[in-house]
C-alpha positions as a printed NumPy array, in Angstrom:
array([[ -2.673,  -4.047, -26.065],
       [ -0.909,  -1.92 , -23.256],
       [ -3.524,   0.37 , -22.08 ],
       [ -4.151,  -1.467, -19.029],
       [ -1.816,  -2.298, -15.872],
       [ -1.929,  -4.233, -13.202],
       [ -1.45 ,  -2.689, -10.016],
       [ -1.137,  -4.701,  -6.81 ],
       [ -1.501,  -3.778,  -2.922],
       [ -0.298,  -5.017,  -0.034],
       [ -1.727,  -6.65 ,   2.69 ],
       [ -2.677,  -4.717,   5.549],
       [ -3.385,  -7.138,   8.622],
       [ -0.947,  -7.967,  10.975],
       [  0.65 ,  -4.58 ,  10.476],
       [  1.71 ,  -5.595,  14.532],
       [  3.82 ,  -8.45 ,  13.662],
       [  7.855,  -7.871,  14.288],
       [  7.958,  -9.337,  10.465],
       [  5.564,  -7.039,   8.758],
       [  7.514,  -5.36 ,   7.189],
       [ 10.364,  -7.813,   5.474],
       [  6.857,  -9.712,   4.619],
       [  5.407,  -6.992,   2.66 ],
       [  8.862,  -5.845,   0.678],
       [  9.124,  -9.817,  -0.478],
       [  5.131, -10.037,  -1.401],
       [  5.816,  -6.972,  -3.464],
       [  8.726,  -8.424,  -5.095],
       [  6.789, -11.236,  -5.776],
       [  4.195,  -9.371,  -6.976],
       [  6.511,  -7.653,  -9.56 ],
       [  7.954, -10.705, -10.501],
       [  4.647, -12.068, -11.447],
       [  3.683,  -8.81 , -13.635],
       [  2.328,  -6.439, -11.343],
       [  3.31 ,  -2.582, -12.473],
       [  2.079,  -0.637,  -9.62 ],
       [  1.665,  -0.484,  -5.981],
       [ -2.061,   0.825,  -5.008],
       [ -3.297,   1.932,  -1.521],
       [ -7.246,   1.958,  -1.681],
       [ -9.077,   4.38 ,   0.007],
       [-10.033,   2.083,   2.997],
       [ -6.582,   2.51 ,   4.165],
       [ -7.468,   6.118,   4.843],
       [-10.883,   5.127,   7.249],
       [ -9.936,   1.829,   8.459],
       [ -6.428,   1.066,   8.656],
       [ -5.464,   0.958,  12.306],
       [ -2.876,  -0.648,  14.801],
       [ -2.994,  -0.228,  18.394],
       [ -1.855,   3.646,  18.301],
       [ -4.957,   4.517,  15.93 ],
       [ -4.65 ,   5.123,  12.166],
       [ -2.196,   4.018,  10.593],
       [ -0.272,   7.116,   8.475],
       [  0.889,   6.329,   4.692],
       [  4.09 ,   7.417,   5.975],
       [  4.777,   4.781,   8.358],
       [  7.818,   3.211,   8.839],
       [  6.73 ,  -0.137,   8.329],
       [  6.051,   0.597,   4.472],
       [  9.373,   1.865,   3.997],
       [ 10.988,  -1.372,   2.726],
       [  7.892,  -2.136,   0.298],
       [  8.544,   1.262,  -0.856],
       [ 12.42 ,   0.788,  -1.41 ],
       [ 11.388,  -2.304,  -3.398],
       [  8.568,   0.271,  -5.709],
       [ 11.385,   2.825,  -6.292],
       [ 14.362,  -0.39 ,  -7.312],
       [ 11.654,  -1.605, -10.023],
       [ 10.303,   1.87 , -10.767],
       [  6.687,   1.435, -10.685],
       [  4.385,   4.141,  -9.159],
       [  2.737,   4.248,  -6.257],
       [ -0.908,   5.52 ,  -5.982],
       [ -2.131,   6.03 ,  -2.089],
       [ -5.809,   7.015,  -1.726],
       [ -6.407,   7.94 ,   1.305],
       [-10.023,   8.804,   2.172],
       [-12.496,  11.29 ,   0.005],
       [-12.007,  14.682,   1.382],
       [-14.427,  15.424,   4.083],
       [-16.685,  17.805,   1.856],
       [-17.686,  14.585,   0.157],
       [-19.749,  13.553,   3.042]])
């Protein structure tokens, strides 16, 4: 009955907005609130993510809060960020 999780991910438009990133730590929370058990960067993030400096790192700043909230609850965090170039 507990070999499956649900992980969640968070939105990644707007990633411009002055709120972005207060908006993503309080999705999360909801998010964990509502059972989720993981946060979960797909590999699209990797290839397509981008603001108006280019790709977006998995570093950036503006994930720091949603990451604060992953670490509080102690759920993992999986970021996929592209297949390795070898793959293509």
């Amino acid at each position: 009955a507990n070999r499956f999780v649900l992980f969640c991910n968070l939105d990644l438009t707007k990633l411009g907005d002055a709120d972005y990133a207060v908006r993503a730590a309080k999705t999360l929370e909801e998010d964990i609130a509502a059972g989720c058990q993981g946060l979960k960067f797909f590999k699209n993030f990797g290839w397509s993510t981008t603001d108006e400096k280019g790709r977006v790192a998995a570093n950036d700043a503006r994930f720091d809060q949603a990451f604060r909230v992953a670490a509080k609850a102690k759920i993992p965090v999986l970021i996929h960020t592209a297949d390795p170039k070898q793959f293509w």
